[in-house]
Amino acid sequence: MTRDITIGQFLPGHSIMHRLDPRTKIVLTFFFIIQVFISRSAASLCFLIVLLGFLIASSQVPAGKVLKGVRPMIPVIVFTALLNIFYVSGEPVFTFFFLQITKQGLFTGFTLLVRLTALIAGCSLITYTTSLNALAAGLEQLLAPLRRIHFPVSELSMTISITLRFLPTLAEEFDRIIDAQKARGAEFNSGNPIKKIKSYFPVLLPLFMSAFRRAFELTNAIECRCYQGGKGRTKMNVLKLAPRDFCAIAFFVITFFLTIAFNYYFPAPY
């Protein structure tokens, strides 16, 4: 399952999304997140799916790769949708003892299923099409005004980029530890759910030890290079907005207002 974690992976390319300024992609990602949360009607959800398909096509990232990144979150998505199906009150469709399924619950559960899937798939495109160095540089420049209040902008952007960089590494380390434990006779897929969860406890200690070891090695490397944050540092590649960035922002502003219009003119049935 951890092999499906795609957060932090960068796929080099020459698509439109690859050539956008990282600051633009960060802003557009926030626009997309807002659109996901305000999409409440069937029409706006359909428009959200079309928009997501257009973004995947423009990024030239294989759709299977994007959906593969959603796979680890399927249990959470399904569990959240089921909670809304059984606990949203309204016109009953099916009743079994204390459990009741309503039309409003079914629509709310389906809405959450689509929105959460689109949210994870859409947000993963920014790491697929942006290197971590470019992402950190874009985030640092977006937060640059906070330096006036002595906010550690450079340190924050570096911390976020390092976190994203080490997520796939920790996932690979987790798989290696699992394989090593299986070679010693450990079983992870037998017994009841509680036993399965307990079987992973011996994996956590070496995983945490490996994470701490990597953290100490990284700290020593940063100190040996006399890293002092962003004070007095210059950039080899200066970020500049191009006409395509303004076109992308204008496109997302239009889609944002279209989503609001779909919600207003084609409201949710419940």
Coordinates of N, CA, C and O in Angstrom, one line a residue, residues 86-264:
F86 N -25.2 7.1 7.0 CA -26.0 6.6 8.1 C -26.4 7.6 9.1 O -27.3 7.4 9.9
Y87 N -25.7 8.8 9.1 CA -26.0 9.7 10.2 C -26.6 11.0 9.8 O -26.8 11.9 10.6
V88 N -26.8 11.2 8.5 CA -27.5 12.4 8.0 C -29.0 12.2 8.1 O -29.5 11.2 7.4
S89 N -29.7 13.0 8.8 CA -31.2 12.8 8.9 C -31.9 13.3 7.6 O -31.4 14.1 6.9
G90 N -33.1 12.8 7.4 CA -33.9 13.2 6.3 C -34.9 12.2 5.9 O -35.4 11.4 6.8
E91 N -35.3 12.1 4.7 CA -36.3 11.2 4.2 C -35.7 9.7 4.2 O -34.8 9.5 3.4
P92 N -36.3 8.8 5.0 CA -35.7 7.5 5.0 C -35.9 6.7 3.8 O -36.9 6.8 3.1
V93 N -34.9 5.9 3.4 CA -34.9 5.0 2.3 C -34.9 3.5 2.8 O -35.6 2.7 2.2
F94 N -34.1 3.3 3.8 CA -33.9 2.0 4.3 C -33.6 2.1 5.8 O -32.9 2.9 6.2
T95 N -34.3 1.2 6.6 CA -34.1 1.2 8.0 C -33.9 -0.2 8.5 O -34.6 -1.1 8.2
F96 N -32.8 -0.3 9.3 CA -32.5 -1.6 9.9 C -32.1 -1.4 11.4 O -31.0 -0.9 11.7
F97 N -33.0 -1.7 12.3 CA -32.8 -1.5 13.7 C -32.5 0.0 13.9 O -33.3 0.8 13.6
F98 N -31.3 0.4 14.5 CA -31.0 1.8 14.7 C -30.4 2.5 13.6 O -30.1 3.7 13.6
L99 N -30.0 1.7 12.5 CA -29.4 2.3 11.3 C -30.5 2.7 10.4 O -31.4 2.0 10.1
Q100 N -30.3 3.9 9.8 CA -31.2 4.5 8.9 C -30.5 5.2 7.7 O -29.6 6.0 8.0
I101 N -30.9 4.8 6.5 CA -30.3 5.5 5.3 C -31.3 6.4 4.7 O -32.5 6.0 4.5
T102 N -30.9 7.6 4.5 CA -31.8 8.6 4.0 C -31.4 9.1 2.6 O -30.2 8.9 2.2
K103 N -32.3 9.7 1.8 CA -31.9 10.3 0.5 C -30.9 11.3 0.7 O -29.9 11.4 -0.1
Q104 N -31.0 12.2 1.7 CA -30.1 13.2 2.0 C -28.7 12.6 2.3 O -27.7 13.2 1.9
G105 N -28.7 11.5 3.1 CA -27.4 10.9 3.5 C -26.7 10.3 2.3 O -25.5 10.4 2.1
L106 N -27.5 9.7 1.4 CA -26.9 9.1 0.2 C -26.3 10.2 -0.7 O -25.2 10.0 -1.2
F107 N -27.0 11.3 -0.9 CA -26.5 12.4 -1.7 C -25.2 13.0 -1.0 O -24.2 13.3 -1.7
T108 N -25.3 13.2 0.3 CA -24.1 13.8 1.0 C -22.9 12.8 0.9 O -21.8 13.3 0.7
G109 N -23.2 11.5 1.1 CA -22.1 10.6 1.1 C -21.4 10.5 -0.3 O -20.2 10.5 -0.4
F110 N -22.3 10.5 -1.4 CA -21.7 10.5 -2.7 C -21.0 11.8 -3.0 O -19.9 11.8 -3.6
T111 N -21.5 12.9 -2.5 CA -20.8 14.2 -2.7 C -19.4 14.2 -2.1 O -18.5 14.7 -2.7
L112 N -19.4 13.7 -0.8 CA -18.1 13.7 -0.1 C -17.1 12.7 -0.8 O -15.9 13.0 -0.9
L113 N -17.6 11.6 -1.4 CA -16.8 10.7 -2.1 C -16.1 11.3 -3.3 O -14.9 11.2 -3.5
V114 N -16.9 12.1 -4.0 CA -16.4 12.8 -5.2 C -15.4 13.9 -4.8 O -14.3 14.0 -5.4
R115 N -15.8 14.7 -3.8 CA -15.0 15.8 -3.5 C -13.7 15.4 -2.9 O -12.6 16.0 -3.2
L116 N -13.6 14.4 -2.0 CA -12.4 14.0 -1.4 C -11.4 13.4 -2.4 O -10.2 13.6 -2.4
T117 N -12.0 12.6 -3.3 CA -11.2 12.0 -4.4 C -10.6 13.1 -5.3 O -9.4 13.0 -5.6
A118 N -11.4 14.1 -5.7 CA -10.9 15.1 -6.5 C -9.9 16.0 -5.8 O -8.9 16.5 -6.4
L119 N -10.1 16.2 -4.5 CA -9.2 17.0 -3.7 C -7.8 16.3 -3.7 O -6.8 17.0 -4.0
I120 N -7.7 15.1 -3.4 CA -6.4 14.4 -3.3 C -5.8 14.3 -4.7 O -4.6 14.6 -4.9
A121 N -6.6 14.0 -5.7 CA -6.0 13.9 -7.1 C -5.5 15.2 -7.6 O -4.5 15.3 -8.2
G122 N -6.3 16.3 -7.4 CA -5.9 17.6 -7.9 C -4.7 18.1 -7.2 O -3.8 18.7 -7.8
C123 N -4.6 18.0 -5.8 CA -3.5 18.5 -5.1 C -2.2 17.8 -5.4 O -1.1 18.3 -5.2
S124 N -2.3 16.5 -5.8 CA -1.1 15.7 -6.1 C -0.4 16.2 -7.4 O 0.8 16.0 -7.6
L125 N -1.2 16.9 -8.2 CA -0.6 17.4 -9.5 C 0.5 18.5 -9.3 O 1.4 18.6 -10.1
I126 N 0.4 19.2 -8.2 CA 1.4 20.2 -7.9 C 2.8 19.6 -7.6 O 3.8 20.2 -8.0
T127 N 2.8 18.5 -7.0 CA 4.1 17.8 -6.7 C 4.6 17.0 -7.9 O 5.8 16.8 -8.1
Y128 N 3.6 16.5 -8.7 CA 4.0 15.8 -9.9 C 4.7 16.7 -10.9 O 5.6 16.3 -11.7
T129 N 4.3 18.0 -11.0 CA 4.7 18.9 -12.0 C 5.7 20.0 -11.5 O 6.1 20.9 -12.3
T130 N 6.0 19.9 -10.2 CA 6.9 20.9 -9.7 C 8.0 20.3 -8.8 O 7.7 19.5 -8.0
S131 N 9.3 20.6 -9.1 CA 10.3 20.0 -8.3 C 10.3 20.7 -6.9 O 9.7 21.8 -6.7
L132 N 10.8 20.0 -5.9 CA 10.7 20.4 -4.5 C 11.5 21.7 -4.3 O 11.1 22.6 -3.5
N133 N 12.6 21.9 -5.1 CA 13.4 23.1 -5.0 C 12.6 24.3 -5.5 O 12.5 25.4 -4.9
A134 N 11.9 24.1 -6.6 CA 11.0 25.2 -7.2 C 9.8 25.5 -6.3 O 9.4 26.6 -6.1
L135 N 9.3 24.4 -5.7 CA 8.1 24.6 -4.8 C 8.5 25.4 -3.6 O 7.8 26.3 -3.1
A136 N 9.7 25.1 -3.0 CA 10.2 25.8 -1.8 C 10.5 27.3 -2.2 O 10.2 28.2 -1.4
A137 N 11.1 27.5 -3.4 CA 11.4 28.9 -3.8 C 10.1 29.7 -4.0 O 10.0 30.8 -3.6
G138 N 9.1 29.0 -4.6 CA 7.8 29.7 -4.8 C 7.1 30.0 -3.5 O 6.6 31.1 -3.3
L139 N 7.1 29.1 -2.6 CA 6.5 29.3 -1.3 C 7.2 30.4 -0.5 O 6.6 31.2 0.1
E140 N 8.5 30.4 -0.6 CA 9.3 31.4 0.1 C 9.0 32.8 -0.4 O 8.8 33.8 0.4
Q141 N 8.8 33.0 -1.7 CA 8.5 34.3 -2.3 C 7.1 34.7 -2.0 O 6.8 35.9 -1.8
L142 N 6.2 33.8 -2.0 CA 4.8 34.1 -1.6 C 4.7 34.6 -0.2 O 3.9 35.5 0.1
L143 N 5.5 34.0 0.7 CA 5.4 34.4 2.1 C 6.4 35.5 2.5 O 6.6 35.8 3.7
A144 N 7.1 36.0 1.5 CA 8.2 37.0 1.7 C 7.7 38.2 2.5 O 8.4 38.7 3.4
P145 N 6.4 38.7 2.3 CA 6.0 39.9 3.1 C 6.0 39.6 4.6 O 6.1 40.6 5.4
L146 N 5.9 38.3 5.1 CA 5.9 38.0 6.5 C 7.2 38.3 7.2 O 7.3 38.2 8.4
R147 N 8.3 38.5 6.4 CA 9.6 38.7 7.0 C 9.6 40.1 7.7 O 10.4 40.2 8.6
R148 N 8.7 41.0 7.4 CA 8.6 42.2 8.1 C 8.2 42.1 9.6 O 8.5 42.9 10.4
I149 N 7.5 41.0 9.9 CA 7.2 40.7 11.3 C 8.1 39.6 11.8 O 7.7 38.9 12.8
H150 N 9.3 39.4 11.2 CA 10.3 38.5 11.6 C 9.8 37.0 11.6 O 10.2 36.2 12.5
F151 N 9.0 36.7 10.7 CA 8.5 35.3 10.5 C 9.6 34.5 9.7 O 10.1 35.0 8.7
P152 N 10.0 33.3 10.2 CA 11.1 32.6 9.5 C 10.6 31.9 8.2 O 10.3 30.7 8.1
V153 N 10.4 32.7 7.2 CA 9.9 32.3 5.9 C 10.8 31.2 5.3 O 10.3 30.1 4.8
S154 N 12.1 31.5 5.2 CA 13.0 30.5 4.5 C 13.0 29.2 5.3 O 13.0 28.1 4.6
E155 N 13.0 29.2 6.6 CA 13.1 28.0 7.3 C 11.8 27.2 7.2 O 11.8 26.0 7.0
L156 N 10.7 27.9 7.1 CA 9.4 27.2 6.9 C 9.3 26.5 5.5 O 8.9 25.4 5.4
S157 N 9.7 27.3 4.5 CA 9.6 26.7 3.1 C 10.6 25.5 3.0 O 10.3 24.5 2.4
M158 N 11.8 25.6 3.6 CA 12.7 24.5 3.6 C 12.2 23.3 4.3 O 12.3 22.1 3.9
T159 N 11.5 23.5 5.5 CA 11.0 22.4 6.3 C 9.9 21.7 5.5 O 9.8 20.5 5.5
I160 N 9.0 22.5 4.8 CA 7.9 21.8 4.0 C 8.5 21.0 2.9 O 8.1 19.9 2.6
S161 N 9.5 21.6 2.2 CA 10.1 20.8 1.1 C 10.8 19.6 1.5 O 10.7 18.5 0.9
I162 N 11.5 19.6 2.7 CA 12.1 18.4 3.2 C 11.1 17.4 3.6 O 11.3 16.2 3.4
T163 N 10.0 17.8 4.2 CA 8.9 16.9 4.6 C 8.4 16.2 3.4 O 8.2 14.9 3.4
L164 N 8.1 16.9 2.4 CA 7.6 16.3 1.1 C 8.6 15.4 0.5 O 8.2 14.3 0.0
R165 N 9.8 15.8 0.6 CA 10.9 14.9 0.0 C 11.0 13.6 0.7 O 11.3 12.6 0.1
F166 N 10.9 13.6 2.0 CA 11.1 12.4 2.8 C 9.9 11.5 3.0 O 10.0 10.3 3.5
L167 N 8.7 11.9 2.6 CA 7.6 11.0 2.7 C 7.7 9.8 1.8 O 7.5 8.6 2.3
P168 N 8.1 9.9 0.5 CA 8.3 8.6 -0.2 C 9.5 7.8 0.3 O 9.4 6.5 0.3
T169 N 10.5 8.4 0.9 CA 11.6 7.7 1.5 C 11.2 6.9 2.7 O 11.6 5.7 2.8
L170 N 10.4 7.5 3.5 CA 9.9 6.8 4.7 C 9.0 5.6 4.3 O 8.9 4.6 4.9
A171 N 8.2 5.9 3.2 CA 7.3 4.8 2.7 C 8.1 3.6 2.2 O 7.8 2.4 2.5
E172 N 9.2 3.9 1.5 CA 10.1 2.8 1.1 C 10.8 2.1 2.2 O 10.9 0.9 2.2
E173 N 11.2 2.9 3.3 CA 11.8 2.3 4.4 C 10.8 1.4 5.2 O 11.1 0.3 5.7
F174 N 9.5 1.8 5.2 CA 8.5 1.0 5.8 C 8.3 -0.3 5.1 O 8.2 -1.4 5.8
D175 N 8.3 -0.3 3.8 CA 8.2 -1.5 3.0 C 9.4 -2.5 3.2 O 9.2 -3.7 3.3
R176 N 10.6 -1.9 3.4 CA 11.8 -2.7 3.6 C 11.7 -3.4 5.0 O 12.1 -4.6 5.1
I177 N 11.2 -2.7 6.0 CA 11.1 -3.2 7.3 C 10.0 -4.4 7.3 O 10.2 -5.4 7.9
I178 N 8.9 -4.1 6.6 CA 7.9 -5.2 6.5 C 8.5 -6.4 5.8 O 8.2 -7.5 6.3
D179 N 9.2 -6.3 4.8 CA 9.8 -7.4 4.1 C 10.8 -8.1 5.0 O 10.8 -9.4 5.0
A180 N 11.6 -7.4 5.7 CA 12.5 -8.0 6.6 C 11.8 -8.8 7.8 O 12.2 -9.9 8.1
Q181 N 10.7 -8.2 8.3 CA 10.0 -8.9 9.3 C 9.3 -10.2 8.8 O 9.2 -11.2 9.5
K182 N 8.8 -10.1 7.5 CA 8.2 -11.3 6.9 C 9.2 -12.4 6.7 O 8.9 -13.6 6.8
A183 N 10.4 -12.0 6.4 CA 11.5 -13.0 6.2 C 11.8 -13.7 7.5 O 12.3 -14.8 7.5
R184 N 11.6 -13.1 8.6 CA 11.8 -13.7 9.9 C 10.6 -14.4 10.4 O 10.6 -14.9 11.6
G185 N 9.5 -14.5 9.6 CA 8.4 -15.3 10.0 C 7.2 -14.5 10.5 O 6.2 -15.1 11.0
A186 N 7.3 -13.2 10.5 CA 6.2 -12.4 11.0 C 5.0 -12.4 10.0 O 5.2 -12.5 8.8
E187 N 3.8 -12.4 10.6 CA 2.6 -12.4 9.8 C 1.8 -11.1 10.0 O 1.5 -10.7 11.2
F188 N 1.4 -10.4 8.9 CA 0.7 -9.2 9.1 C -0.8 -9.2 8.5 O -1.5 -8.3 8.8
N189 N -1.1 -10.3 7.9 CA -2.5 -10.4 7.3 C -3.3 -11.5 7.8 O -4.3 -11.9 7.2
S190 N -3.0 -12.0 9.0 CA -3.7 -13.1 9.6 C -4.4 -12.6 10.9 O -3.8 -11.7 11.6
G191 N -5.5 -13.3 11.2 CA -6.1 -12.9 12.5 C -7.2 -11.8 12.3 O -7.5 -11.4 11.2
N192 N -7.8 -11.4 13.4 CA -8.8 -10.4 13.4 C -8.2 -9.0 13.2 O -6.9 -8.9 13.3
P193 N -9.0 -8.0 13.0 CA -8.4 -6.6 12.7 C -7.5 -6.1 13.8 O -6.5 -5.5 13.6
I194 N -7.9 -6.4 15.1 CA -7.1 -5.9 16.2 C -5.7 -6.6 16.2 O -4.7 -5.9 16.4
K195 N -5.7 -7.9 15.9 CA -4.4 -8.6 15.8 C -3.6 -8.1 14.7 O -2.3 -8.0 14.8
K196 N -4.2 -7.7 13.6 CA -3.5 -7.2 12.4 C -2.8 -5.9 12.8 O -1.7 -5.6 12.4
I197 N -3.6 -5.0 13.5 CA -3.0 -3.7 13.9 C -1.8 -3.9 14.9 O -0.8 -3.3 14.7
K198 N -2.0 -4.9 15.8 CA -0.9 -5.1 16.8 C 0.3 -5.7 16.1 O 1.5 -5.5 16.6
S199 N 0.1 -6.4 15.0 CA 1.3 -7.0 14.3 C 2.2 -5.9 13.7 O 3.4 -6.2 13.4
Y200 N 1.7 -4.7 13.5 CA 2.5 -3.6 13.0 C 3.3 -2.9 14.0 O 4.2 -2.1 13.7
F201 N 3.1 -3.1 15.3 CA 3.8 -2.4 16.3 C 5.3 -2.6 16.3 O 6.1 -1.7 16.5
P202 N 5.8 -3.9 16.0 CA 7.3 -4.1 15.9 C 7.9 -3.3 14.8 O 9.1 -3.2 14.7
V203 N 7.1 -2.9 13.8 CA 7.6 -2.2 12.7 C 7.8 -0.7 13.0 O 8.7 0.0 12.4
L204 N 7.0 -0.2 13.9 CA 7.1 1.3 14.2 C 8.4 1.7 14.8 O 8.9 2.8 14.5
L205 N 8.9 0.9 15.7 CA 10.2 1.3 16.4 C 11.3 1.4 15.5 O 12.0 2.5 15.4
P206 N 11.6 0.4 14.6 CA 12.7 0.6 13.6 C 12.4 1.7 12.6 O 13.4 2.4 12.2
L207 N 11.2 2.0 12.3 CA 10.8 3.1 11.4 C 11.1 4.4 12.0 O 11.7 5.3 11.4
F208 N 10.7 4.6 13.3 CA 11.0 5.8 14.0 C 12.5 6.0 14.2 O 13.1 7.1 14.1
M209 N 13.2 4.9 14.5 CA 14.7 5.0 14.6 C 15.3 5.4 13.3 O 16.3 6.3 13.3
S210 N 14.9 4.9 12.2 CA 15.4 5.3 10.9 C 15.1 6.8 10.6 O 15.9 7.5 10.1
A211 N 13.9 7.2 11.0 CA 13.5 8.6 10.7 C 14.4 9.5 11.5 O 14.8 10.6 11.0
F212 N 14.6 9.2 12.8 CA 15.4 10.1 13.7 C 16.9 10.1 13.2 O 17.6 11.1 13.2
R213 N 17.4 8.9 12.7 CA 18.7 8.9 12.2 C 18.9 9.8 10.9 O 19.9 10.5 10.8
R214 N 17.9 9.7 10.1 CA 18.0 10.6 8.9 C 17.9 12.0 9.3 O 18.5 12.9 8.7
A215 N 17.1 12.3 10.3 CA 16.9 13.7 10.7 C 18.2 14.2 11.3 O 18.6 15.4 11.0
F216 N 18.9 13.4 12.1 CA 20.2 13.8 12.7 C 21.3 14.0 11.6 O 22.1 15.0 11.6
E217 N 21.3 13.1 10.6 CA 22.2 13.2 9.5 C 22.0 14.5 8.7 O 22.9 15.2 8.3
L218 N 20.7 14.8 8.4 CA 20.3 16.0 7.7 C 20.7 17.3 8.5 O 21.2 18.3 8.0
T219 N 20.5 17.2 9.8 CA 20.8 18.4 10.7 C 22.3 18.6 10.6 O 22.8 19.8 10.5
N220 N 23.1 17.6 10.7 CA 24.6 17.7 10.7 C 25.0 18.3 9.3 O 26.0 19.1 9.2
A221 N 24.4 17.8 8.2 CA 24.7 18.3 6.9 C 24.4 19.8 6.8 O 25.2 20.6 6.2
I222 N 23.3 20.2 7.3 CA 22.9 21.6 7.2 C 23.9 22.5 8.0 O 24.3 23.6 7.6
E223 N 24.2 22.0 9.2 CA 25.2 22.8 10.1 C 26.5 22.8 9.5 O 27.2 23.9 9.6
C224 N 27.0 21.8 8.8 CA 28.3 21.8 8.2 C 28.4 22.8 7.0 O 29.5 23.3 6.7
R225 N 27.2 23.0 6.4 CA 27.2 24.0 5.3 C 26.9 25.4 5.8 O 26.7 26.3 5.0
C226 N 26.8 25.6 7.1 CA 26.6 26.9 7.7 C 25.3 27.6 7.2 O 25.3 28.8 6.9
Y227 N 24.3 26.8 7.2 CA 23.0 27.3 6.7 C 22.5 28.4 7.7 O 22.4 28.1 8.9
Q228 N 22.1 29.5 7.2 CA 21.6 30.6 8.0 C 20.3 31.2 7.6 O 20.0 32.3 7.8
G229 N 19.5 30.3 7.0 CA 18.2 30.8 6.5 C 18.3 31.7 5.3 O 19.2 31.6 4.5
G230 N 17.3 32.5 5.1 CA 17.3 33.4 3.9 C 18.0 34.7 4.0 O 18.0 35.5 3.1
K231 N 18.6 35.0 5.1 CA 19.3 36.2 5.3 C 20.5 36.4 4.4 O 21.5 35.6 4.5
G232 N 20.5 37.3 3.5 CA 21.7 37.6 2.7 C 21.8 36.6 1.6 O 22.9 36.7 0.8
R233 N 20.9 35.7 1.4 CA 21.1 34.7 0.3 C 20.5 35.2 -1.0 O 19.5 35.9 -1.0
T234 N 21.1 34.8 -2.1 CA 20.7 35.2 -3.4 C 20.2 33.9 -4.1 O 20.4 32.8 -3.7
K235 N 19.5 34.1 -5.2 CA 18.9 33.0 -6.0 C 19.6 32.9 -7.4 O 19.8 33.9 -8.0
M236 N 19.9 31.7 -7.7 CA 20.5 31.5 -9.0 C 19.5 31.6 -10.1 O 19.7 32.2 -11.2
N237 N 18.3 31.1 -9.8 CA 17.2 31.2 -10.8 C 16.1 32.1 -10.2 O 15.4 31.7 -9.2
V238 N 15.9 33.3 -10.7 CA 14.9 34.2 -10.2 C 13.6 33.9 -10.8 O 13.5 33.8 -12.1
L239 N 12.6 33.8 -10.0 CA 11.2 33.5 -10.5 C 10.6 34.7 -11.2 O 10.6 35.8 -10.6
K240 N 10.1 34.6 -12.4 CA 9.4 35.7 -13.1 C 8.1 35.1 -13.7 O 8.0 34.1 -14.3
L241 N 7.0 35.9 -13.5 CA 5.7 35.5 -14.0 C 5.7 35.8 -15.5 O 6.2 36.8 -16.0
A242 N 5.2 34.8 -16.3 CA 5.1 34.9 -17.7 C 3.6 35.1 -18.1 O 2.7 34.9 -17.3
P243 N 3.3 35.5 -19.4 CA 1.9 35.6 -19.8 C 1.0 34.4 -19.5 O -0.2 34.5 -19.2
R244 N 1.6 33.2 -19.6 CA 0.9 32.0 -19.4 C 0.4 31.9 -18.0 O -0.6 31.3 -17.7
D245 N 1.2 32.4 -17.0 CA 0.8 32.4 -15.6 C -0.5 33.3 -15.4 O -1.4 32.8 -14.7
F246 N -0.5 34.4 -16.0 CA -1.7 35.3 -15.9 C -2.9 34.6 -16.6 O -4.1 34.8 -16.1
C247 N -2.7 33.9 -17.7 CA -3.8 33.3 -18.4 C -4.3 32.1 -17.5 O -5.6 31.9 -17.4
A248 N -3.4 31.4 -16.8 CA -3.9 30.3 -15.9 C -4.7 30.8 -14.8 O -5.7 30.3 -14.4
I249 N -4.2 32.0 -14.2 CA -5.0 32.6 -13.0 C -6.3 33.0 -13.5 O -7.4 32.8 -12.8
A250 N -6.4 33.7 -14.7 CA -7.7 34.1 -15.2 C -8.6 33.0 -15.5 O -9.8 33.0 -15.2
F251 N -8.1 31.9 -16.0 CA -8.9 30.7 -16.2 C -9.5 30.1 -14.9 O -10.7 29.8 -14.9
F252 N -8.7 30.1 -13.9 CA -9.2 29.6 -12.6 C -10.2 30.5 -12.0 O -11.1 30.1 -11.3
V253 N -10.0 31.8 -12.2 CA -11.0 32.7 -11.6 C -12.3 32.5 -12.3 O -13.4 32.5 -11.7
I254 N -12.3 32.3 -13.6 CA -13.5 32.0 -14.4 C -14.2 30.7 -13.9 O -15.4 30.7 -13.7
T255 N -13.4 29.7 -13.7 CA -14.0 28.4 -13.3 C -14.5 28.5 -11.8 O -15.5 27.9 -11.5
F256 N -13.9 29.4 -11.0 CA -14.4 29.6 -9.7 C -15.8 30.2 -9.7 O -16.7 29.7 -9.0
F257 N -16.0 31.2 -10.5 CA -17.3 31.8 -10.6 C -18.3 30.9 -11.3 O -19.5 31.0 -11.0
L258 N -17.8 30.1 -12.2 CA -18.7 29.1 -12.8 C -19.3 28.1 -11.8 O -20.4 27.7 -11.9
T259 N -18.4 27.7 -10.9 CA -18.8 26.8 -9.8 C -19.9 27.4 -9.0 O -20.9 26.8 -8.6
I260 N -19.7 28.7 -8.6 CA -20.7 29.4 -7.8 C -22.0 29.5 -8.6 O -23.1 29.3 -8.0
A261 N -21.9 29.7 -9.9 CA -23.1 29.8 -10.7 C -23.8 28.5 -10.8 O -25.1 28.5 -10.7
F262 N -23.1 27.4 -10.9 CA -23.7 26.1 -11.0 C -24.4 25.8 -9.7 O -25.5 25.2 -9.7
N263 N -23.8 26.2 -8.6 CA -24.5 26.0 -7.2 C -25.7 26.8 -7.1 O -26.7 26.4 -6.5
Y264 N -25.7 28.0 -7.7 CA -26.9 28.9 -7.5 C -28.0 28.5 -8.5 O -29.2 28.4 -8.1

